[in-house]
Each structure stands twice: as structure tokens, then as C-alpha cells.
Coordinates of C-alpha atoms and ligand atoms in Angstrom, one line a residue:
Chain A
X1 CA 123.7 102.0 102.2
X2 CA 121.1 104.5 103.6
X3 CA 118.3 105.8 101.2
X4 CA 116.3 108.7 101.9
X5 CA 112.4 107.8 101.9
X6 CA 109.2 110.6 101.9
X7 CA 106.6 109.1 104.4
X8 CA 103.5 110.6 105.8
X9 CA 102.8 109.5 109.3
X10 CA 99.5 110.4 111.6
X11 CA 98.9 112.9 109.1
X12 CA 102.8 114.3 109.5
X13 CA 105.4 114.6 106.6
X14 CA 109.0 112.8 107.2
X15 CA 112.3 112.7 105.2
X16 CA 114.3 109.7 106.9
X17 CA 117.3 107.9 105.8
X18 CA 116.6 104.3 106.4
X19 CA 118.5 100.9 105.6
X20 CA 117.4 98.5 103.4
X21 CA 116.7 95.7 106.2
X22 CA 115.1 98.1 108.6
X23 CA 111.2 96.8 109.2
X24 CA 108.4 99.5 109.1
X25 CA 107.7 98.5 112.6
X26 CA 111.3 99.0 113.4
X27 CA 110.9 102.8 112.1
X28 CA 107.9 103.8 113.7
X29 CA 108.7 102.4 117.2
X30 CA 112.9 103.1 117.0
X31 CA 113.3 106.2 115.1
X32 CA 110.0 108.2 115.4
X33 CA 109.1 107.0 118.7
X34 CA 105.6 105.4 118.0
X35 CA 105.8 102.5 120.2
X36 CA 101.9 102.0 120.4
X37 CA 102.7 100.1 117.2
X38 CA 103.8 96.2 119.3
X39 CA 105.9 93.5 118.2
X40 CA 105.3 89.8 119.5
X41 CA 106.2 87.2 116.7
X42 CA 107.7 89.5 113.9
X43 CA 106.4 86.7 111.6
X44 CA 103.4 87.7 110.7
X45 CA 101.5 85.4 112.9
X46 CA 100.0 87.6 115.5
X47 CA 99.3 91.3 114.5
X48 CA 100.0 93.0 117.3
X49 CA 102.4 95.3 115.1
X50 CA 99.4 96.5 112.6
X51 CA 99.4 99.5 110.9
X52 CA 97.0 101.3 108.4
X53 CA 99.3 101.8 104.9
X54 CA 97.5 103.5 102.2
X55 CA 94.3 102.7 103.2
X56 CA 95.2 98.8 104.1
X57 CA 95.8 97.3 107.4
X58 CA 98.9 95.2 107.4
X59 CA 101.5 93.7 109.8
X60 CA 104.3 96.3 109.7
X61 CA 106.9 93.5 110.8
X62 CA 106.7 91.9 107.2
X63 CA 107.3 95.3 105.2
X64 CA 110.6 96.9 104.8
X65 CA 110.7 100.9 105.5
X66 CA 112.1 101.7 102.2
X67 CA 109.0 99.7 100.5
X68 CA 106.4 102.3 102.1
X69 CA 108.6 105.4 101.1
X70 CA 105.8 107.7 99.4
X71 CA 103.3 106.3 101.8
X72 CA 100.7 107.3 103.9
X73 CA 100.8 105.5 107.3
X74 CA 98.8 105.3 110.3
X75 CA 99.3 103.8 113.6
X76 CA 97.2 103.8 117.1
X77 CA 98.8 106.9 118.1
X78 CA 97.1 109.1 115.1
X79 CA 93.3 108.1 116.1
X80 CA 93.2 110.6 119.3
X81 CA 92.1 113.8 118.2
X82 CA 91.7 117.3 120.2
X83 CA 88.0 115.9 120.8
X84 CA 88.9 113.0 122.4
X85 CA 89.6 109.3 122.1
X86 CA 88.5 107.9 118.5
X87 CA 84.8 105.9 119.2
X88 CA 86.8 102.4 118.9
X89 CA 88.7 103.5 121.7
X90 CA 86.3 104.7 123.7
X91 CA 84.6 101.5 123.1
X92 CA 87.4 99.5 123.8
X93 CA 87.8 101.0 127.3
X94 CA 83.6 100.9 127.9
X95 CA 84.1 97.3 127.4
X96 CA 86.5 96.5 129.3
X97 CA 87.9 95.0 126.1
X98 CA 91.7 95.7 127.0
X99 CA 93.2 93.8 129.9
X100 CA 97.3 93.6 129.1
X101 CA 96.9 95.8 126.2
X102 CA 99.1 94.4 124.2
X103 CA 97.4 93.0 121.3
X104 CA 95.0 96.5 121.4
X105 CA 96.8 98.8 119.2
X106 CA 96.6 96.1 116.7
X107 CA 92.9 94.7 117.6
X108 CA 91.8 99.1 117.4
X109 CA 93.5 99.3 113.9
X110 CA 91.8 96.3 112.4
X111 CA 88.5 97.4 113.7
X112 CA 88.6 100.5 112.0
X113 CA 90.2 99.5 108.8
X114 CA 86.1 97.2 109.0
X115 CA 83.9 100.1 110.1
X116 CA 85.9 102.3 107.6
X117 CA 84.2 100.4 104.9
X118 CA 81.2 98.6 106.8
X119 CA 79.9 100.7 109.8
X120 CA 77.1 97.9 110.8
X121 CA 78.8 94.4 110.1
X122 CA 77.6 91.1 111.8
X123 CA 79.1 89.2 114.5
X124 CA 81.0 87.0 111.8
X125 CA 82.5 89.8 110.3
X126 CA 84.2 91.3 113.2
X127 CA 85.5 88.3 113.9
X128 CA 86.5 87.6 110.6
X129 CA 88.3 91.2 110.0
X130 CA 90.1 90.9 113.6
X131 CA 91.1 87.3 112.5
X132 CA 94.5 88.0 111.7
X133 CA 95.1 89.7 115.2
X134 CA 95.5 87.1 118.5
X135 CA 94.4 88.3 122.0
X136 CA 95.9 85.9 124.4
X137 CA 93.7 87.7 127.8
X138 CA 90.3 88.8 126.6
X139 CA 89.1 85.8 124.7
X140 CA 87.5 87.9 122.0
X141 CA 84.5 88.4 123.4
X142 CA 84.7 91.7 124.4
X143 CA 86.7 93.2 121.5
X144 CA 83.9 92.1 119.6
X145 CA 81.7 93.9 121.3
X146 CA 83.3 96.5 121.3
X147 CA 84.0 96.5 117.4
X148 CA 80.2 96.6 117.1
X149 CA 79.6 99.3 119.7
X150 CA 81.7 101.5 118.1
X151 CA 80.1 100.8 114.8
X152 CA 76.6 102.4 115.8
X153 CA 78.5 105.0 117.0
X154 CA 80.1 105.7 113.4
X155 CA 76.9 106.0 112.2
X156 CA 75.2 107.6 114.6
X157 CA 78.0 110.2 114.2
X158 CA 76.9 110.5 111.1
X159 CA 73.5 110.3 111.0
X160 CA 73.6 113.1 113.7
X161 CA 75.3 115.8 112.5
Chain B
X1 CA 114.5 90.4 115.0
X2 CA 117.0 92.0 112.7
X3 CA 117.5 91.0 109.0
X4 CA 120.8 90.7 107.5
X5 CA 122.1 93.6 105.4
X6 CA 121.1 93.3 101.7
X7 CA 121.1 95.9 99.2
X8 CA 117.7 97.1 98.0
X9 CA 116.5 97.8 94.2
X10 CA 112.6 99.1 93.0
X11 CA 112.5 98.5 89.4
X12 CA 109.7 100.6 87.3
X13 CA 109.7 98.0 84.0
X14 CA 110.0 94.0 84.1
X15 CA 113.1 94.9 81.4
X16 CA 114.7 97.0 84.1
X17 CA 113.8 93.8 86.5
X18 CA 115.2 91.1 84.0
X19 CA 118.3 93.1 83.5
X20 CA 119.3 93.1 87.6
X21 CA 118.1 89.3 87.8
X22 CA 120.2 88.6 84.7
X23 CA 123.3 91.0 86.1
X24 CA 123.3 89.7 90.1
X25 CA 121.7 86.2 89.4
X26 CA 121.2 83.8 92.1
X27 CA 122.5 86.7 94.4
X28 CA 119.3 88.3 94.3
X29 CA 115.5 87.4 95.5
X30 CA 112.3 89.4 94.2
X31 CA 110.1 90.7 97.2
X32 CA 106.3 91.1 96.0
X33 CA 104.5 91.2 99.4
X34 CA 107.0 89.5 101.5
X35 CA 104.6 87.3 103.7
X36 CA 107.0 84.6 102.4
X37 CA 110.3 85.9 101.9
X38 CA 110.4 88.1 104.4
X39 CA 109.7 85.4 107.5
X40 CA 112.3 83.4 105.5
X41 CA 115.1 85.8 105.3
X42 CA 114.4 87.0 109.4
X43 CA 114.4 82.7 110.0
X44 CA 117.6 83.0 108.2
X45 CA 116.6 80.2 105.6
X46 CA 116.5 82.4 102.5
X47 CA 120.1 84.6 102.6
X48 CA 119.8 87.4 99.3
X49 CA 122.4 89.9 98.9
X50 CA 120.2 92.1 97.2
X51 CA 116.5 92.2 96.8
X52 CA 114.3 93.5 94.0
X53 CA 110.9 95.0 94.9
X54 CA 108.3 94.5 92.3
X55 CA 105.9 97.2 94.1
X56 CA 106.7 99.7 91.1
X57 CA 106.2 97.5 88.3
X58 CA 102.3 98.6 87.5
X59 CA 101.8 96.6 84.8
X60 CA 101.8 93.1 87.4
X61 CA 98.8 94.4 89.6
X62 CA 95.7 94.3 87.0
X63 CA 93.5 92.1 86.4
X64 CA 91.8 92.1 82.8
X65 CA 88.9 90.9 81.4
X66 CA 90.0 89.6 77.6
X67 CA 88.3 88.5 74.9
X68 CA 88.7 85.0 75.4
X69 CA 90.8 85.1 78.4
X70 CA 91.2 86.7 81.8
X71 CA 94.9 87.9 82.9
X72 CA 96.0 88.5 86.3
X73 CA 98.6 90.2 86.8
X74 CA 101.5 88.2 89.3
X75 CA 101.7 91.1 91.6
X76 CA 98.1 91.4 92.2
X77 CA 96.8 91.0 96.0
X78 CA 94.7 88.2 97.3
X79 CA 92.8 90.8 98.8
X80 CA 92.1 92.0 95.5
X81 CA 91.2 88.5 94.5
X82 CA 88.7 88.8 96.9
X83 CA 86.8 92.0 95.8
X84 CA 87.1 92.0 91.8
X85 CA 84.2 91.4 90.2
X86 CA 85.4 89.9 87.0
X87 CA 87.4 87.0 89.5
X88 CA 83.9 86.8 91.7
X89 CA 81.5 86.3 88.4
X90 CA 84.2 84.0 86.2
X91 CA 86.5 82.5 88.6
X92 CA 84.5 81.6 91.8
X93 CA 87.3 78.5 92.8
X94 CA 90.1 80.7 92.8
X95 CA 88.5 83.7 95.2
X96 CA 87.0 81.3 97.3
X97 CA 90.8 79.7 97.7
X98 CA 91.6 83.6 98.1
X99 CA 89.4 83.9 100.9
X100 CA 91.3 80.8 102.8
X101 CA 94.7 81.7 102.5
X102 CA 95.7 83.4 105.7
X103 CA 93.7 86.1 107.4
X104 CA 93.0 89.7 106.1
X105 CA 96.7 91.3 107.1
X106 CA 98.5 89.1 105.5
X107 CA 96.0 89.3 102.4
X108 CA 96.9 92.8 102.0
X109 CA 100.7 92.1 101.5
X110 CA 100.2 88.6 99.8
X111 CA 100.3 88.3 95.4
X112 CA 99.2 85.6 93.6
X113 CA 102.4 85.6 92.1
X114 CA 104.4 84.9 95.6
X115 CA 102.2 82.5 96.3
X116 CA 102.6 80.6 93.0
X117 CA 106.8 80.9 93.3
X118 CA 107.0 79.9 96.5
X119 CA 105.6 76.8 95.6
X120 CA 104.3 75.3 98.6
X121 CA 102.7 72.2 98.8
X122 CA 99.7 73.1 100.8
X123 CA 99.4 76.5 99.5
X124 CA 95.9 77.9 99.0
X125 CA 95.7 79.1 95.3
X126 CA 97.3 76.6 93.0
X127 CA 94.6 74.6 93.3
X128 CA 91.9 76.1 92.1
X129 CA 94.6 78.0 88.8
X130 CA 94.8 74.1 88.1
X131 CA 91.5 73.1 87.2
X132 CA 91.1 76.3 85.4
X133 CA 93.9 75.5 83.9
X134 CA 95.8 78.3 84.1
X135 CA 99.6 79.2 82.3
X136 CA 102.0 81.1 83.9
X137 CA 104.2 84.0 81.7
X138 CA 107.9 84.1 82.7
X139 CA 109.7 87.3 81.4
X140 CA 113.5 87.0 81.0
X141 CA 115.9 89.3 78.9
X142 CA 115.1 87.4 76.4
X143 CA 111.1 88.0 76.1
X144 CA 108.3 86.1 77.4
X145 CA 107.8 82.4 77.7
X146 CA 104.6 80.6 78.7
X147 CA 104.0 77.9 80.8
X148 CA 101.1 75.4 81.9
X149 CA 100.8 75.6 86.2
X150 CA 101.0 72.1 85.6
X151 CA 104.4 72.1 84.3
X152 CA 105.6 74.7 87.0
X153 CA 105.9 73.1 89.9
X154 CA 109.2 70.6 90.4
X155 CA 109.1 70.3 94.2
X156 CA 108.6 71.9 98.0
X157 CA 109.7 75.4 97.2
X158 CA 111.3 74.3 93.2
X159 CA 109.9 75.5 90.1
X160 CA 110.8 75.7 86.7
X161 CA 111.2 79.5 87.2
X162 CA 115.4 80.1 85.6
X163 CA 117.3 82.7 88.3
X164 CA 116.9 85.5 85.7
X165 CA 113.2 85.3 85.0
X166 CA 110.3 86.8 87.3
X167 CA 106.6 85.6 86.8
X168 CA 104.7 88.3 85.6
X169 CA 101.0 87.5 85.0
X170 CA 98.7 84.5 84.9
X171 CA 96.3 83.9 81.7
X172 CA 93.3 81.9 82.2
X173 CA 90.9 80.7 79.6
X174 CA 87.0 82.3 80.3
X175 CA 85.2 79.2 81.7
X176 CA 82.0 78.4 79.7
X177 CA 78.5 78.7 80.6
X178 CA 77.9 75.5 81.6
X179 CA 80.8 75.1 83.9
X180 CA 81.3 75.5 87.3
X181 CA 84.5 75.0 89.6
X182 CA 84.9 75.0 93.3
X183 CA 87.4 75.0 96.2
X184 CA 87.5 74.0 99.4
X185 CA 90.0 73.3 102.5
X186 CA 90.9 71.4 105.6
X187 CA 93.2 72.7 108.2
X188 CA 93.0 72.6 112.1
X189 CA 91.5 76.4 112.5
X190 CA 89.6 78.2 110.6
X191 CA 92.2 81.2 109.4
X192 CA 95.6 81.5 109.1
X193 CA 96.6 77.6 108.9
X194 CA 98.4 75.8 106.6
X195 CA 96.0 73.5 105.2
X196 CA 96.4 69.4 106.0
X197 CA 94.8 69.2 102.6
X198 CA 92.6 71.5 99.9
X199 CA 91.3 70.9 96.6
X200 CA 89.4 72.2 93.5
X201 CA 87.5 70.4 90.9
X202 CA 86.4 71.9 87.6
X203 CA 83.2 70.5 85.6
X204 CA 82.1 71.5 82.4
X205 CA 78.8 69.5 80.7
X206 CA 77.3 68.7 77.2
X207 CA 74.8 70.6 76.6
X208 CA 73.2 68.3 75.0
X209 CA 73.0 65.3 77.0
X210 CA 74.0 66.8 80.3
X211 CA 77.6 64.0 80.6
X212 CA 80.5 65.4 81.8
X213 CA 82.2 67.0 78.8
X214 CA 85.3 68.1 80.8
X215 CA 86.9 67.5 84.2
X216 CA 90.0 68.4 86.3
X217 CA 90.4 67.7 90.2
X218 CA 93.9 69.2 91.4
X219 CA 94.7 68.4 95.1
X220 CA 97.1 70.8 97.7
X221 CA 99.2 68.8 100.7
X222 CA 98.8 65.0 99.3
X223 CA 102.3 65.8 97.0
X224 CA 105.4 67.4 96.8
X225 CA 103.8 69.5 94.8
X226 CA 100.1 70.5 94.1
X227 CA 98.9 68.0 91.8
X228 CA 96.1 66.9 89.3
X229 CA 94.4 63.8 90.4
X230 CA 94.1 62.2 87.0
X231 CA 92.7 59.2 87.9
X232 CA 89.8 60.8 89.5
X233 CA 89.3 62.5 86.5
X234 CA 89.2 59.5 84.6
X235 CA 86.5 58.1 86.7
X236 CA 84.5 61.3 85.8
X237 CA 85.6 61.7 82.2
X238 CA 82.3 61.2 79.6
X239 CA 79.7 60.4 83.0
X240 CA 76.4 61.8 84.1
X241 CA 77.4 63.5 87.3
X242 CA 75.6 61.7 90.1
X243 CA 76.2 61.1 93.9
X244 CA 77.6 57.9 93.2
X245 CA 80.1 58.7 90.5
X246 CA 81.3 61.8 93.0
X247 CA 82.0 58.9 95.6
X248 CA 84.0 56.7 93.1
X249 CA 86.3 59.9 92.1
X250 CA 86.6 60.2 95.4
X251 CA 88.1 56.7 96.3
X252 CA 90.0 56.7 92.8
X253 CA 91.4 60.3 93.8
X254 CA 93.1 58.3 96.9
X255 CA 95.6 56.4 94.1
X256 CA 96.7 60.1 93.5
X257 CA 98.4 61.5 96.0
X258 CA 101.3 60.3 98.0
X259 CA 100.8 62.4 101.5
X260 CA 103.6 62.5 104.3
X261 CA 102.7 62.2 107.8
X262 CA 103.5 65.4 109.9
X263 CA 102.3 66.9 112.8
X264 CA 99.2 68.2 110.9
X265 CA 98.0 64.8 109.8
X266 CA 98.9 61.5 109.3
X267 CA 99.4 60.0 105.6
X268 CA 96.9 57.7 106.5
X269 CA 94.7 60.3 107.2
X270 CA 95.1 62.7 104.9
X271 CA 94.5 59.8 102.1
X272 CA 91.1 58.9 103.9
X273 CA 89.6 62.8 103.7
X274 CA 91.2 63.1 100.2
X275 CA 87.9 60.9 99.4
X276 CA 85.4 63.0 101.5
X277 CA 87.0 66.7 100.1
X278 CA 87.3 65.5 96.9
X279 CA 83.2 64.2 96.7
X280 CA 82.5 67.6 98.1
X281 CA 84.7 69.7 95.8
X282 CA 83.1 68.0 93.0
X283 CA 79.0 68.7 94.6
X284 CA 80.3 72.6 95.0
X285 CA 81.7 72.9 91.4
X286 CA 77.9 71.1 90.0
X287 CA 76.2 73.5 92.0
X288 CA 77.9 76.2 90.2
X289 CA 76.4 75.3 87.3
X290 CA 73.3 74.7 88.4
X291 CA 73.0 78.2 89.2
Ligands
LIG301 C1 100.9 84.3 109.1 C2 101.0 83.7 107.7 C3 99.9 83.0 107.2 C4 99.9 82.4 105.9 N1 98.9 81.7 105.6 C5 98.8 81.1 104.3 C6 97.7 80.4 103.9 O1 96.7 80.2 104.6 N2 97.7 79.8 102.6 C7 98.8 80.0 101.8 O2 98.8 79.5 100.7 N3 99.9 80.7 102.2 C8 99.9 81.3 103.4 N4 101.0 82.0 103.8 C9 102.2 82.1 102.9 C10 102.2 83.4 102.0 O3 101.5 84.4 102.7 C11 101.6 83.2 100.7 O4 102.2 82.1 100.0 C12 101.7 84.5 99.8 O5 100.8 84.3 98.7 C13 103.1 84.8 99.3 O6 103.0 85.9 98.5 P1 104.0 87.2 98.7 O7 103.6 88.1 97.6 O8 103.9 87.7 100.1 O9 105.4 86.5 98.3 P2 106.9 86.9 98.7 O10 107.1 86.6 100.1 O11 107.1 88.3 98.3 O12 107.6 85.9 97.7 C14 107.6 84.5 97.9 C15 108.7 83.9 97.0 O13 108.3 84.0 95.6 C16 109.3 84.8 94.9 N5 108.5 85.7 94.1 C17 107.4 86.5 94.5 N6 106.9 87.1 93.4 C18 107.6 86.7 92.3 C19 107.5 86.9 90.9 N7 106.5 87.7 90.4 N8 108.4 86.4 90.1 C20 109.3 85.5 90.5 N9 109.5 85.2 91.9 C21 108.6 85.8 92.7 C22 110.1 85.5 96.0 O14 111.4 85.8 95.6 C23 110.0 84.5 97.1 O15 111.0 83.5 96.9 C24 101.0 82.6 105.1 C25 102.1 83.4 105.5 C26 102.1 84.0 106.8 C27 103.2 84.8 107.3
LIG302 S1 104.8 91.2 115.3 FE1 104.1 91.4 113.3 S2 102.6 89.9 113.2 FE2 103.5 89.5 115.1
LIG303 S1 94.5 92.2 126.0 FE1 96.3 91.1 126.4 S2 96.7 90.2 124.5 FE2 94.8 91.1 124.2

């Protein structure tokens, strides 16, 4: 039987009726549309279907809709804003740290949920926060750069204003 | 991948909880984070007809600092493990086993208390609850009823958790001052493994004489279930901890465990760096003390 659930999306309010065995990932990409938000395993092996949920990032294949009803979601598409890419972004693309793309959403997601809390971490801790999320083009490398690119930038941002 | 249709219930009390496990019985499967149940129910292994989410149930996500002992509460996250202070200053094995188990998604969706039901062999925090010999509160209709984690598990996936009870919070005693505990892992990669063996060891010494006043060595992946090596502890029991006697607990800890072979390891070899871990666990948990 449906249920209606409240859920706050990229900043933006929704009342949804929703089936008990329908995945968060499932809602975002199926009913609103949000399919910057991937699937690969849907077993909670490879993160390319992260979200941020209340503050946490979290493979959205493993959570059921109805569980994140009075939630506050967000997903690759609510990091753009009317002054541009969001500095992981731009980072990502400076470094040439997305080839298929596929894994990026994700990879952009679990970067930020780091520099959210840690704008200057060490090597080891980018790789440790991204740890969860499995590139199979870039070999890291880049992303990791990038991670710790975009991480001056945070604090330069601000620093500077 | 879809999941099978299954009705869907978000309690706000453990009585409201114990009354729909009592009323649907085996029928129904509590969901804490899901990291577990839900890859089983999409693999088709685990089939409920009706699932209980234990996200509302506040009381089941603190941890507190008691008198004498510290409670965790069973839906608390192993993320949380990870950055609460009380867990970091009192209960160094069990965040450091926090810190192995998977990477930090799954973390955020992971409990203690899933982890603990679902009872698997290799899983990264019963180890470390072991040698602090921790108990386990099952809440049924009836009231509460405590358990010692040693008595819990029965087999891969079986405990002695009834249909109509759900775990609700683990109880440890406050270590000592002049105890220290540690735990440590193999697996193939460095996150999100399942281990091909991990261990903890808990020392506590006279003050007086500096001999080892009380020990336990629990083991993950050498079992059906996670296990105490008791004849290791024997070898430890009343000594002056020393390189030496580490190595001898070590070799006993071998007689303990009855591995499989599997694609992660051969019995063999999992029997052979049950010696090395188990030395090592036991250096980590004296150099706890020592500082
Ligand atoms: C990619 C991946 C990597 C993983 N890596 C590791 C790892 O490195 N180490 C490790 O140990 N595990 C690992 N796991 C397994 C799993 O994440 C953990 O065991 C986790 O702690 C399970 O907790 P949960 O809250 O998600 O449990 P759930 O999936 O919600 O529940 C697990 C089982 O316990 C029951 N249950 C849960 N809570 C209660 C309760 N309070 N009372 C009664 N029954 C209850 C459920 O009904 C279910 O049968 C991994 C899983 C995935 C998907
Ligand atoms: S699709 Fe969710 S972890 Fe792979
Ligand atoms: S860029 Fe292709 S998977 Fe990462």
C-alpha cells in the first residue's frame, strides 16, 4: 500500500506517495527525475548512487524511500548554484578527474560530505573518506587531487570574503 | 533491482515494536540500517512480509556514560562509534573494530545492533564487545532479559534472539585503569572486506606485582561463530606479560578455533596467522596500558 512521505530535496519540499520496497535511489532517479544520482551494484559495494541524507553521505540503494520521509536530501544535482559549478566540481573538471563519469556524482558527494567537516585533510584522508566509492577509469589519482584542490578553495573562500 | 512487496511499520516505543514482533512473528524482519537486510532481501535470501523500522525508536541510539557501566544503545551507528568520546577514552578495541568494518557509506547506515543480529562470523565488532565482556538486553512483551555476547551467538547468521524480541542496547562494564584492550584485522584490502580473520584481546594487571590479573582473547572467522580463545587465555592467566608468553598464547590460541577453507583463506592458513594476530592483539592491548 502507498504511504505518503514529506522529503526535502536540493533544498525543494515534496509530498510523494511511495511503496514500501521502493529504494531512495529509485525515487530520486524514477519519480523526480534526478538521475545524476547512478546505480552500478545496488548492494552497497560501489557508491556510485551516494547521496547526502541529513547531513550523512550514504548509498541511497540500501535505504527504503519511506525510511527518509521527513528528510533532508541532497544529490549532485543541488551543488550548482546561479554562481556556477560548486569548487569540487570545478576541481573535478580542472583535473581531468572525470573520464566515464560514472562513479563522479558519487566520488563529488563524498568529497564534500570531508571538506564539509575538514576543509584541509591529508592525502590519507581523501582516500579514506572516498573509500567507500570505486572508480574503475581514473585510478584515483586524480580525484584525489582534486578533493584537495577544492579544499584550499573552501577555505580560501572563506578566508577571502 | 526491485525488492519484493512487503508491508512497512515505524514504531516510536520498543512496546509498540514487541507488540508487532509478537502479533506477525516470524513474518516480520526489523530493519536498523539495512546494510545487511537490505542486500539480503534484493539477493532474495531473506523474504519478510512486513518490516519494522527501528529509526524512530530514540531511546536505541545513545550512548551513556554510567556509573559503573557504559550502555550503547543497539541502534546506534558505527559511525558514531567512531566519534564519541566516551567509546574513544573507555572502549578503544571496540572503535578501532568500528573503524574496520566497511567504508564510511556504509558506516553511516550500519548499528551495532545489526551487526551483532546478524551474527556473522567474520564480522568486525563482536570481537572486541567480547573481551569487554559485554551483555546484550533483549526486550520482548514480556520485559527485558539480559544476556552475555558469549551466550548469543548459536551459528552463521543464529542467535539466541526468540522471533518476538529485538536487541535494544548493549551494557559494558567501565574497564579499569590498568587495563587496556585492542583490535586488530586481516582481510585482502584495506576497506570494505570481509575479514579472513580479526581479533581482540583484553588485559587487565595487578597493581601490585604487575601479573596478569585478567585476560580474554575473542577471535572473528576461525568459528561458526565469534569465539573466545580460552586456552590462550589460560596460557596468559596469573603471568608477567612478556614477548614470550604473547608467543605461547599465540600458538595455544591455534587449539581454538576450527577455520574453514574458502576463497579468502585456507584453514590451514588462517590457523597459522591466528598465532601472528593474536601475539599482536595482545602487544596493542599492553600498550594501552602503558599509556
Ligand atoms: C558493502 C558492505 C560492506 C560491509 N563490510 C562489513 C565489514 O567490513 N565488517 C562487518 O562486520 N560487516 C560488514 N558489512 C555488513 C553490515 O554492514 C554490518 O553487519 C552492519 O553492522 C549491519 O548493521 P545494520 O544496522 O545495517 O543491520 P540491518 O541490515 O538493518 O540488520 C541486520 C540483521 O539484524 C536484524 N536486526 C538489526 N537490528 C536489530 C535489533 N535491534 N534487534 C533485533 N534484530 C535486529 C535484522 O532484522 C537483520 O536480520 C558490510 C555490508 C556491506 C553492504
Ligand atoms: S549502487 Fe548503491 S552502492 Fe552500488
Ligand atoms: S570516471 Fe569512470 S568510473 Fe570513475
Amino acid at each position: 500500500m502507498k504511504r505518503i512521505i514529506h522529503i526535502r530535496v536540493n533544498e525543494q519540499e515534496y509530498e510523494l506517495a511511495v511503496e514500501p520496497n521502493l529504494t531512495l535511489a529509485d525515487l530520486l532517479r524514477d519519480e523526480l527525475g534526478l538521475t545524476g544520482t547512478k546505480k552500478g551494484c545496488e548492494m552497497g559495494d560501489c557508491g556510485s548512487c551516494t547521496v547526502i541524507l541529513d547531513g550523512r553521505n550514504v548509498n541511497s540503494c540500501l535505504i527504503l524511500a519511506i525510511q527518509a520521509n521527513g528528510s533532508s536530501v541532497q544529490t549532485i544535482e543541488g551543488l550548482e548554484t546561479e554562481a556556477g559549478l560548486h569548487p569540487l566540481q570545478q576541481a573535478f573538471v580542472e583535473k581531468g578527474a572525470i573520464q566515464c563519469g560514472f562513479c563522479s556524482s558519487g566520488m563529488i558527494l563524498s568529497g564534500k560530505t570531508l571538506l564539509d567537516s575538514n576543509p584541509n585533510p591529508g592525502e590519507q584522508e581523501i582516500r579514506e573518506a572516498i573509500s567507500g566509492n570505486l572508480c574503475r577509469c581514473t585510478g584515483y589519482q586524480k580525484i584525489v587531487e582534486a578533493v584537495a584542490d577544492a579544499g584550499s578553495d573552501y577555505q580560501k573562500g572563506q578566508g577571502g570574503e | 533491482m526491485l525488492l519484493p512487496k512487503f508491508e512497512y511499520d515505524e514504531p516510536r516505543s520498543i512496546e509498540e515494536a514487541c507488540e508487532t514482533l509478537r502479533t506477525f512473528g516470524e513474518t516480520v524482519k526489523p530493519l536498523a540500517g539495512g546494510t545487511d537486510l537490505m542486500v539480503n532481501m534484493k539477493k532474495g535470501v531473506v523474504r519478510p512480509s512486513r518490516v519494522l523500522s527501528l529509526k524512530k525508536l530514540k531511546t536505541c541510539n545513545r550512548i551513556e556514560k554510567l556509573d559503573a557501566t557504559i550502555r550503547i544503545g543497539a541502534c546506534t551507528l558505527v559511525a558514531e562509534l567512531i566519534q564519541n568520546q566516551v567509546i574513544a577514552d573507555t572502549l578503544p578495541a571496540l572503535q578501532a573494530g568500528a573503524k574496520a568494518l566497511g567504508s564510511p557509506l556504509i558506516r553511516n547506515l550500519a548499528t551495532i545492533g545489526g551487526n551483532i543480529c546478524s551474527a556473522r562470523p567474520a564480522a568486525d565488532l563482536p570481537p572486541a564487545l567480547l573481551v569487554y565482556g559485554a551483555r546484550v538486553v533483549l526486550h520482548s512483551q514480556q520485559g527485558p532479559r539480559t544476556v552475555l555476547l558469549k551466550d548469543f551467538f548459536k551459528g552463521p547468521g543464529q542467535t539466541v534472539l526468540r522471533g518476538d524480541e529485538l536487541l535494544t542496547a548493549i551494557e559494558l562494564d567501565r574497564p579499569p585503569a590498568n587495563s587496556g584492550a585492542g583490535y586488530l584485522n586481516l582481510g585482502i584490502r584495506k576497506v570494505q572486506d570481509i575479514d579472513i580473520i580479526n581479533g581482540a584481546a583484553y588485559l587487565a594487571l595487578n597493581p601490585r606485582d604487575g601479573t596478569i590479573e585478567k585476560v580474554r582473547v575473542a577471535l572473528g572467522a576461525v568459528a561458526p561463530t565469534p569465539i573466545r580463545a580460552s586456552l590462550a587465555e589460560q596460557a596468559l592467566q596469573g603471568q608477567k606479560p612478556s614477548q614470550d608468553l604473547f608467543v605461547q598464547a599465540g600458538q595455544a590460541a591455534q587449539q581454538d578455533c576450527t577455520p574453514i577453507t574458502d576463497f579468502r583463506g585456507g584453514a590451514a592458513y588462517r590457523k597459522a596467522m591466528t598465532s601472528v594476530l593474536v601475539r599482536r592483539v595482545l602487544e596493542t592491548a599492553l600498550k594501552q596500558i602503558e599509556k
